mmCIF file of C-alpha atoms and ligand atoms in Angstrom:
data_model
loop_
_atom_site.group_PDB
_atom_site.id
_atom_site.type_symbol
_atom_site.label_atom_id
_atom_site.label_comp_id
_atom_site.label_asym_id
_atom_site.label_seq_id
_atom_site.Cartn_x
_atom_site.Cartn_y
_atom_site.Cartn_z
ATOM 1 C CA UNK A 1 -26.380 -8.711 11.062
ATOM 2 C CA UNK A 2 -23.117 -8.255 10.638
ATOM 3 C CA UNK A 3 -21.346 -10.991 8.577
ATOM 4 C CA UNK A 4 -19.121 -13.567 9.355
ATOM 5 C CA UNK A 5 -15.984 -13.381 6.442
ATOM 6 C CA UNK A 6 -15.798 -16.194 4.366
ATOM 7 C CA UNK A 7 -13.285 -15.051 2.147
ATOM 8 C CA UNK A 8 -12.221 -18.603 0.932
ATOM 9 C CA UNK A 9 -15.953 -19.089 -0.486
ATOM 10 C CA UNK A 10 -15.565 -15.864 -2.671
ATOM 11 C CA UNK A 11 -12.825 -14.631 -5.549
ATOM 12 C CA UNK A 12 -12.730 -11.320 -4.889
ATOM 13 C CA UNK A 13 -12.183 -8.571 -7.731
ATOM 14 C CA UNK A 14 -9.073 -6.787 -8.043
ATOM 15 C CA UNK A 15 -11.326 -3.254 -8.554
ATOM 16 C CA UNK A 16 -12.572 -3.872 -4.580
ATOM 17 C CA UNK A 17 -9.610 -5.080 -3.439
ATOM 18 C CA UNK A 18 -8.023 -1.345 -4.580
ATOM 19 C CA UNK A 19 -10.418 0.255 -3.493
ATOM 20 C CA UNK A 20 -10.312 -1.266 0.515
ATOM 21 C CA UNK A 21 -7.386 0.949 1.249
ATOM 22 C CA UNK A 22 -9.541 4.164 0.175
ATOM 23 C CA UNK A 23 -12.479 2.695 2.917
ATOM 24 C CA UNK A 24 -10.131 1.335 5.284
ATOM 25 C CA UNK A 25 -8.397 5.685 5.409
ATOM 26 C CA UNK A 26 -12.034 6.670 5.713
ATOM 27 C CA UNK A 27 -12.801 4.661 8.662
ATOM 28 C CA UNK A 28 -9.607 4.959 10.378
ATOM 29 C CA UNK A 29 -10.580 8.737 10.106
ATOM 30 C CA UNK A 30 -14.071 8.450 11.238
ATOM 31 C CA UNK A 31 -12.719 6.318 14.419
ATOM 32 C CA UNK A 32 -10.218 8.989 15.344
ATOM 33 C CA UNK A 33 -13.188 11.351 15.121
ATOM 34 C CA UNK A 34 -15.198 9.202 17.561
ATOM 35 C CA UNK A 35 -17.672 8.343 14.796
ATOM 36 C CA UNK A 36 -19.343 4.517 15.954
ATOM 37 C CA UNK A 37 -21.272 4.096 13.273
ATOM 38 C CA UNK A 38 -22.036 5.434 9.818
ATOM 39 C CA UNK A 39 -24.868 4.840 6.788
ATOM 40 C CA UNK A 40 -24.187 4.166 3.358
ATOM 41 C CA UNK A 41 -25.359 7.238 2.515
ATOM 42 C CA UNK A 42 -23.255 9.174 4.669
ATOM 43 C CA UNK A 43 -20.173 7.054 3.826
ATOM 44 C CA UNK A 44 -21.039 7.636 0.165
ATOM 45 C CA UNK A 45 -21.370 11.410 0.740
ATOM 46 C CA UNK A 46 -17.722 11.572 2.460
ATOM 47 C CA UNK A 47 -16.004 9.456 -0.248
ATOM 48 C CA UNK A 48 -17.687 10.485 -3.398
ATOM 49 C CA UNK A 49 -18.617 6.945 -4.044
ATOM 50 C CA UNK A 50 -22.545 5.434 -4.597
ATOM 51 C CA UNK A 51 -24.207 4.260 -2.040
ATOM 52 C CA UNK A 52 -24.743 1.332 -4.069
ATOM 53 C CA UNK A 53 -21.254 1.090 -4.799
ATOM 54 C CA UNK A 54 -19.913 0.913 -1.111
ATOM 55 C CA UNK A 55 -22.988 -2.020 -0.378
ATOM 56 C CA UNK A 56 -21.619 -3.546 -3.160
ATOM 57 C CA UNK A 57 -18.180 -3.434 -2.210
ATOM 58 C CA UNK A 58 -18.951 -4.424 1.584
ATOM 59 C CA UNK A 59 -21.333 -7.505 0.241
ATOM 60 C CA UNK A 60 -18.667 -8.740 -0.991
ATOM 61 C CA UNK A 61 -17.402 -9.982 2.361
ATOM 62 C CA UNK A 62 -20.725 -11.058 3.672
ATOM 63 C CA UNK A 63 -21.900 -7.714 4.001
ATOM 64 C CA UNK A 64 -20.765 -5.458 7.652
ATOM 65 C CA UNK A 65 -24.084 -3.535 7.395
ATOM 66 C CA UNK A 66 -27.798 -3.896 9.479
ATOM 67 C CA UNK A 67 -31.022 -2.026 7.807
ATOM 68 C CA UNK A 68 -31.680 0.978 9.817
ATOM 69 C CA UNK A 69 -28.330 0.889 11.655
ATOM 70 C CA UNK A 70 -25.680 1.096 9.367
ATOM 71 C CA UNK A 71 -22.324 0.914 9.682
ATOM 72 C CA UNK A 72 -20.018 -0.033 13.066
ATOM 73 C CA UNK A 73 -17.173 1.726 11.934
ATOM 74 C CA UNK A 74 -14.901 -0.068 14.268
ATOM 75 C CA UNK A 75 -16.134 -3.472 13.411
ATOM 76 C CA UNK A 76 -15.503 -2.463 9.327
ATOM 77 C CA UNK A 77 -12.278 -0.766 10.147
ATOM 78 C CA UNK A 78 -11.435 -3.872 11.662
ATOM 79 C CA UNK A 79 -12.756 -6.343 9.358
ATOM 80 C CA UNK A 80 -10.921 -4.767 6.437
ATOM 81 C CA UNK A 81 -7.838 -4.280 7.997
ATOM 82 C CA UNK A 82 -7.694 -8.150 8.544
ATOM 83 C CA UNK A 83 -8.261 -8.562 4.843
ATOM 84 C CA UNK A 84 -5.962 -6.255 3.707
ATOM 85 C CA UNK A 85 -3.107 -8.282 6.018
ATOM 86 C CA UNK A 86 -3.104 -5.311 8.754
ATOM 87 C CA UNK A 87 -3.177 -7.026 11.801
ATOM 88 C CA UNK A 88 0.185 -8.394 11.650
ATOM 89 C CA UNK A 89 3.414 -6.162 11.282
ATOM 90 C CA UNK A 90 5.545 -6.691 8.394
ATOM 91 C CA UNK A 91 8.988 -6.086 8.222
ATOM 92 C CA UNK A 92 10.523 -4.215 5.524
ATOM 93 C CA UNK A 93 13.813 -3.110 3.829
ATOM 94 C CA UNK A 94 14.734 -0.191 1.555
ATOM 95 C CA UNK A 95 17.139 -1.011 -1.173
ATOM 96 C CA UNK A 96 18.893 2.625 -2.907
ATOM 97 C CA UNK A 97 18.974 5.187 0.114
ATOM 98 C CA UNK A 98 18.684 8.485 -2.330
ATOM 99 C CA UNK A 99 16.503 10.676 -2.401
ATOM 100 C CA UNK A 100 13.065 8.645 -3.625
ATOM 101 C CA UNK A 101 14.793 5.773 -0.406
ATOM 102 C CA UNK A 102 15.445 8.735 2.111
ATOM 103 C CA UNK A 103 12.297 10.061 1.758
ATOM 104 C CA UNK A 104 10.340 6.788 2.051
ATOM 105 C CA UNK A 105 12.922 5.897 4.975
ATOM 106 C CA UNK A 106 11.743 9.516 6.681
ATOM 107 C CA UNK A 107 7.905 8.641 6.112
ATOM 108 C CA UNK A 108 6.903 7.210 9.645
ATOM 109 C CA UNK A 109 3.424 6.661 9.149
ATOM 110 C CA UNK A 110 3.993 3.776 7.448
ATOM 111 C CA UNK A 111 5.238 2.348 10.742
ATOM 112 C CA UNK A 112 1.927 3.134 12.154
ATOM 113 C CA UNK A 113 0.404 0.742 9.419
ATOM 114 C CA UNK A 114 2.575 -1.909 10.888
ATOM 115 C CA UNK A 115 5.188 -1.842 7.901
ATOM 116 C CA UNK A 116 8.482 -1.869 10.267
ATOM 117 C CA UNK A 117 11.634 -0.543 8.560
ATOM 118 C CA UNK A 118 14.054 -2.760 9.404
ATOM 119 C CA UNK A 119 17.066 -1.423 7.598
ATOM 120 C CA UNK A 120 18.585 -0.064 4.531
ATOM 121 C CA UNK A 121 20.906 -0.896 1.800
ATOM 122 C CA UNK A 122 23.266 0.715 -1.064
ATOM 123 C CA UNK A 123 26.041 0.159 -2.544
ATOM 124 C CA UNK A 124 27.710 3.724 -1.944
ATOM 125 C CA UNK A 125 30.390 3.502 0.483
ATOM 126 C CA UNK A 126 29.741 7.554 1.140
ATOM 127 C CA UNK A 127 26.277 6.528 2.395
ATOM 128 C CA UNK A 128 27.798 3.910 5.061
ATOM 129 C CA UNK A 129 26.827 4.909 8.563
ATOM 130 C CA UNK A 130 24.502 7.412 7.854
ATOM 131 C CA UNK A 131 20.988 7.249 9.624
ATOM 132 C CA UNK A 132 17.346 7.909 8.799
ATOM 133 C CA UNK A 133 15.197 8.087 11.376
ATOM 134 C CA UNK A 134 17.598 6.081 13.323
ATOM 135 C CA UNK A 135 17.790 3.855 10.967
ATOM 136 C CA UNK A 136 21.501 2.757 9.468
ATOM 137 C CA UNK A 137 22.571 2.757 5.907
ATOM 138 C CA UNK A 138 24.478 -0.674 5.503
ATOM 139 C CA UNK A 139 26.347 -2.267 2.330
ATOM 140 C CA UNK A 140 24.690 -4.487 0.056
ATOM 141 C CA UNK A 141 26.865 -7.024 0.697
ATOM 142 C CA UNK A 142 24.932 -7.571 4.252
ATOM 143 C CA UNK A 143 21.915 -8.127 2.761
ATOM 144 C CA UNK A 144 21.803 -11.788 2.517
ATOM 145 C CA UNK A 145 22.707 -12.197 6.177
ATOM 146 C CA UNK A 146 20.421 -8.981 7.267
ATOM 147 C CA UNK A 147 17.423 -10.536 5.544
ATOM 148 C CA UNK A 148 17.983 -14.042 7.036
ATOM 149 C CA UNK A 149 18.632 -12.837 10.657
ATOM 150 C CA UNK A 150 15.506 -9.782 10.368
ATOM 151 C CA UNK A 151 13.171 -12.208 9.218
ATOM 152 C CA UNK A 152 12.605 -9.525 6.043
ATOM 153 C CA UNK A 153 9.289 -9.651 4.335
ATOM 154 C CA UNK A 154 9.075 -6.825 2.128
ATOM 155 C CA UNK A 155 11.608 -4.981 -0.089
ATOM 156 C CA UNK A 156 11.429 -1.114 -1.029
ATOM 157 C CA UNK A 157 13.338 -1.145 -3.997
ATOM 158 C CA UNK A 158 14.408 2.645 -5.076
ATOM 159 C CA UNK A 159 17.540 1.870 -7.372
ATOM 160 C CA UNK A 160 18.369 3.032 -10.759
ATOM 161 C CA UNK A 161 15.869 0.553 -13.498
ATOM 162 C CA UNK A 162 19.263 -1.174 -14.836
ATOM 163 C CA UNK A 163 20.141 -2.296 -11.552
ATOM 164 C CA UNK A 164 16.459 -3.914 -10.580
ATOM 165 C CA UNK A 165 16.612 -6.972 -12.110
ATOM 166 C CA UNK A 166 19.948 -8.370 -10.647
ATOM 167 C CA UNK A 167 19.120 -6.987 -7.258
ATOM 168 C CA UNK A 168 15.396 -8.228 -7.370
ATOM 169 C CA UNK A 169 16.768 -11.768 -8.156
ATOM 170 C CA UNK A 170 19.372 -11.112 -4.763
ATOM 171 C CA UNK A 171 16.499 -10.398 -3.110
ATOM 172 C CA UNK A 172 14.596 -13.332 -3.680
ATOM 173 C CA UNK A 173 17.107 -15.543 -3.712
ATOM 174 C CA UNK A 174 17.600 -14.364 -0.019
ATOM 175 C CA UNK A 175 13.560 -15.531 1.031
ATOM 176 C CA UNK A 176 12.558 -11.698 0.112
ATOM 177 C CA UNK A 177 8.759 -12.424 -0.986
ATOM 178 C CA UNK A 178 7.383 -9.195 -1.663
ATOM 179 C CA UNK A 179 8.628 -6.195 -3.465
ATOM 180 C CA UNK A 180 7.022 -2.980 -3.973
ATOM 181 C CA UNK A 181 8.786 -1.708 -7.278
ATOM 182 C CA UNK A 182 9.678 2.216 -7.628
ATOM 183 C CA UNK A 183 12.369 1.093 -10.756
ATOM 184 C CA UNK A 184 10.837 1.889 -14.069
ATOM 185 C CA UNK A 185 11.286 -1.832 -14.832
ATOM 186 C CA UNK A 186 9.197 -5.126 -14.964
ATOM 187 C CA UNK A 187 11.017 -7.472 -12.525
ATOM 188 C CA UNK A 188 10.153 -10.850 -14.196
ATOM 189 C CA UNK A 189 10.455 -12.764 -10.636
ATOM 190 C CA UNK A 190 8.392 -16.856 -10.153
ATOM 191 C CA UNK A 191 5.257 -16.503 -9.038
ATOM 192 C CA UNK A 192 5.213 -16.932 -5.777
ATOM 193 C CA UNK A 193 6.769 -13.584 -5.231
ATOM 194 C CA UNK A 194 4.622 -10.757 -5.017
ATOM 195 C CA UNK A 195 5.279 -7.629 -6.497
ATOM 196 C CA UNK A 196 3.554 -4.289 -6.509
ATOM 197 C CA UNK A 197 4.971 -1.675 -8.841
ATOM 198 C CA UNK A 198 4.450 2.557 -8.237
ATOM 199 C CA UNK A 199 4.331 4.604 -10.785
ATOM 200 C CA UNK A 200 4.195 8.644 -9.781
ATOM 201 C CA UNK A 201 4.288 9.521 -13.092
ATOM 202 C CA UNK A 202 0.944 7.687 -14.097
ATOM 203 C CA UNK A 203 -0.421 9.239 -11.177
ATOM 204 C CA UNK A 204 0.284 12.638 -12.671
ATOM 205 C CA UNK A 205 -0.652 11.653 -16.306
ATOM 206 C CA UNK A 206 -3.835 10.424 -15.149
ATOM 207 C CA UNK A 207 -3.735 14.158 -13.590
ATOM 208 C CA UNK A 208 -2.880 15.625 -17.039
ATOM 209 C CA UNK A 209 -5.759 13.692 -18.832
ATOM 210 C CA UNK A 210 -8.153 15.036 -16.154
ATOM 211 C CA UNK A 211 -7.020 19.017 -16.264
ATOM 212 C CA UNK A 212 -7.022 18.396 -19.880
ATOM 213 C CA UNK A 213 -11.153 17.167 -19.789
ATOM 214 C CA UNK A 214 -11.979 20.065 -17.632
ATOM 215 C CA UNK A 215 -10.404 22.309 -20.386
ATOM 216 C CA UNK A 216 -12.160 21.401 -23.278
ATOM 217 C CA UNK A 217 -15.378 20.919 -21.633
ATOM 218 C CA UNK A 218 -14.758 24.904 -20.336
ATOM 219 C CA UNK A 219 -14.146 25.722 -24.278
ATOM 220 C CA UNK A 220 -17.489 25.063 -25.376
HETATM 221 P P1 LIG B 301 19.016 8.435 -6.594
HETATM 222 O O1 LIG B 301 20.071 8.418 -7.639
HETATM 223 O O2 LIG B 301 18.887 9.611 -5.690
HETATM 224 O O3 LIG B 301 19.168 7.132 -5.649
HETATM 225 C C1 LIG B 301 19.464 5.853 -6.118
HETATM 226 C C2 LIG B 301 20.308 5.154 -5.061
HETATM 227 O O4 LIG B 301 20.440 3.781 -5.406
HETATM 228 C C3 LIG B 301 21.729 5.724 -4.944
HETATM 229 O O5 LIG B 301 22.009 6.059 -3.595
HETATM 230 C C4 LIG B 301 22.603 4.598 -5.445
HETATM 231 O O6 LIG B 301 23.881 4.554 -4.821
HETATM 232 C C5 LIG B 301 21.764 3.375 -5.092
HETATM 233 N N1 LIG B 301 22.100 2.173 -5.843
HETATM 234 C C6 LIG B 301 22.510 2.059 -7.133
HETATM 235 N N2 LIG B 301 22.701 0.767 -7.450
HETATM 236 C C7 LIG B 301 22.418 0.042 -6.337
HETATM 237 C C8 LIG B 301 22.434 -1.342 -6.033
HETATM 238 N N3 LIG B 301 22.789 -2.258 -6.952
HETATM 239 N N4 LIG B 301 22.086 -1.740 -4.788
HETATM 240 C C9 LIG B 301 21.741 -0.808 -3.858
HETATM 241 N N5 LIG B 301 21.706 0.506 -4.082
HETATM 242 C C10 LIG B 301 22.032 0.935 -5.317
HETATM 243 O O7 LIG B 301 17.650 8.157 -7.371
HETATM 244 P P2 LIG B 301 16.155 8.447 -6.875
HETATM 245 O O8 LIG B 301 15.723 9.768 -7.347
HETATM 246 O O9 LIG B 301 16.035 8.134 -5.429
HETATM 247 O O10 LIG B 301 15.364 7.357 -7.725
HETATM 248 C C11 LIG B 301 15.553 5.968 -7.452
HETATM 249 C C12 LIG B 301 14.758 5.118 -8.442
HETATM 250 O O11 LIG B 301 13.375 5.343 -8.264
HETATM 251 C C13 LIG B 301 15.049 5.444 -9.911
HETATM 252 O O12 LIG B 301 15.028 4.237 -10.623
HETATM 253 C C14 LIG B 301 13.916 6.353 -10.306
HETATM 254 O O13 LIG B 301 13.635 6.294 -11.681
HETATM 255 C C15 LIG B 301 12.794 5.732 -9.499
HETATM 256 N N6 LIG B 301 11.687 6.629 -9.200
HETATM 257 C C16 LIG B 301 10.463 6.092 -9.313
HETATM 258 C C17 LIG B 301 9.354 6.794 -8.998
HETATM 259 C C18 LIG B 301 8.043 6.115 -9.120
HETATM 260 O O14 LIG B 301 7.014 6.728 -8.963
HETATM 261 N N7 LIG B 301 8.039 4.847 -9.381
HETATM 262 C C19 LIG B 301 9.421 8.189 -8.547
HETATM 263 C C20 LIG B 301 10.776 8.663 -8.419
HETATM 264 C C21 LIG B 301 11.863 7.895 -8.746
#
């Protein structure tokens, strides 16, 4: 049967909670396909993951699956798109509109995830007025005000790493309680605000280290 989610009864790992995203893409894609329901096998074969490994995962939340039936793609969509915090929109600012800012500012599927940008924020005066996707480019100084007034959940912050720290503390100070981190910098915030940091460049290393494998395994 499909199970009822009793998150609070279970601490969850942080390996499955990176890997819901992955599932949650893979079933948003099988929906838009008019797939209804799916095996672990099939699942497994699509996403290059175990069979084992996606019952595994799934168990973890009382299990979506029936014997013989599989998967109802919908119903798992759905399911993990409530515990990843998808239901509800969140509203979000970008702080440095260069070029990492403009280009995350000119990314509108995030929107369709329900991460709303609200505005953005710098603190050159050439960039006042401008508009990304319809979007304005305000002054820092309206931040504090902004945030209050937009309700502001979530932070983008794409500013040079020796400015992070003073305007992370701005932030939060301001009722900011999450930021997702593009500064090369640990933002050493209290802990009851959350903060994801992106690294592209460990992306790519991990990238190098795997081109690098293939290569000396092709030597021998
Ligand atoms: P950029 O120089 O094009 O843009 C930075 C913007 O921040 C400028 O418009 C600048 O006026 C603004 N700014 C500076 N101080 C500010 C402040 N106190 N408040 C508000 N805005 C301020 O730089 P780019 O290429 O967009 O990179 C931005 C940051 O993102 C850098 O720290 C860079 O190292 C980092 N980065 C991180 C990546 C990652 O994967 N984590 C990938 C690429 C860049």
């Amino acid at each position: 049967m499909e199970g009822e989610l009793k998150l609070e009864e279970r601490e969850i790992s942080q390996a499955v909670i990176r890997r819901l995203p992955r599932y949650y893409r893979y079933l948003g894609e099988l929906l838009e396909n008019g797939v209804e329901r799916i095996s672990s096998n099939d699942l497994s074969r699509r996403m290059k993951v175990t069979a084992s490994q996606i019952r595994q995962d799934l168990n973890n939340f009382g299990g979506f699956g029936q014997q013989g039936y599989g998967y109802n793609v919908k119903y798992l969509y759905t399911e993990i798109g409530k515990i990843l915090g998808l239901e509800e929109d969140h509203r979000m600012i970008i702080i440095g509109a260069g070029n990492l800012g403009q280009a995350l500012a000119n990314y509108a599927a995030f929107e369709k995830r329900g991460f709303i940008l609200k505005g953005i924020f710098d603190v050159n005066p050439r960039l006042a007025g401008m508009t990304i996707r319809g979007v304005p480019v305000r002054m820092i100084e309206e931040l504090g005000e902004f945030v209050k007034d937009n309700e502001v959940e979530i932070a983008a912050l794409t500013i040079p790493k020796d400015r992070a720290v003073e305007v992370a503390d701005l932030l939060v100070a301001n009722g900011v309680r999450a930021i997702w981190n593009f500064a090369h910098t640990d933002l050493n915030l209290p802990e009851h605000v959350i903060v994801e940091n992106v690294h592209l460049s460990e992306s790519l290393m991990q990238l190098s280290y795997k081109i690098n494998r293939f290569n000396e395994e092709h030597k021998k």
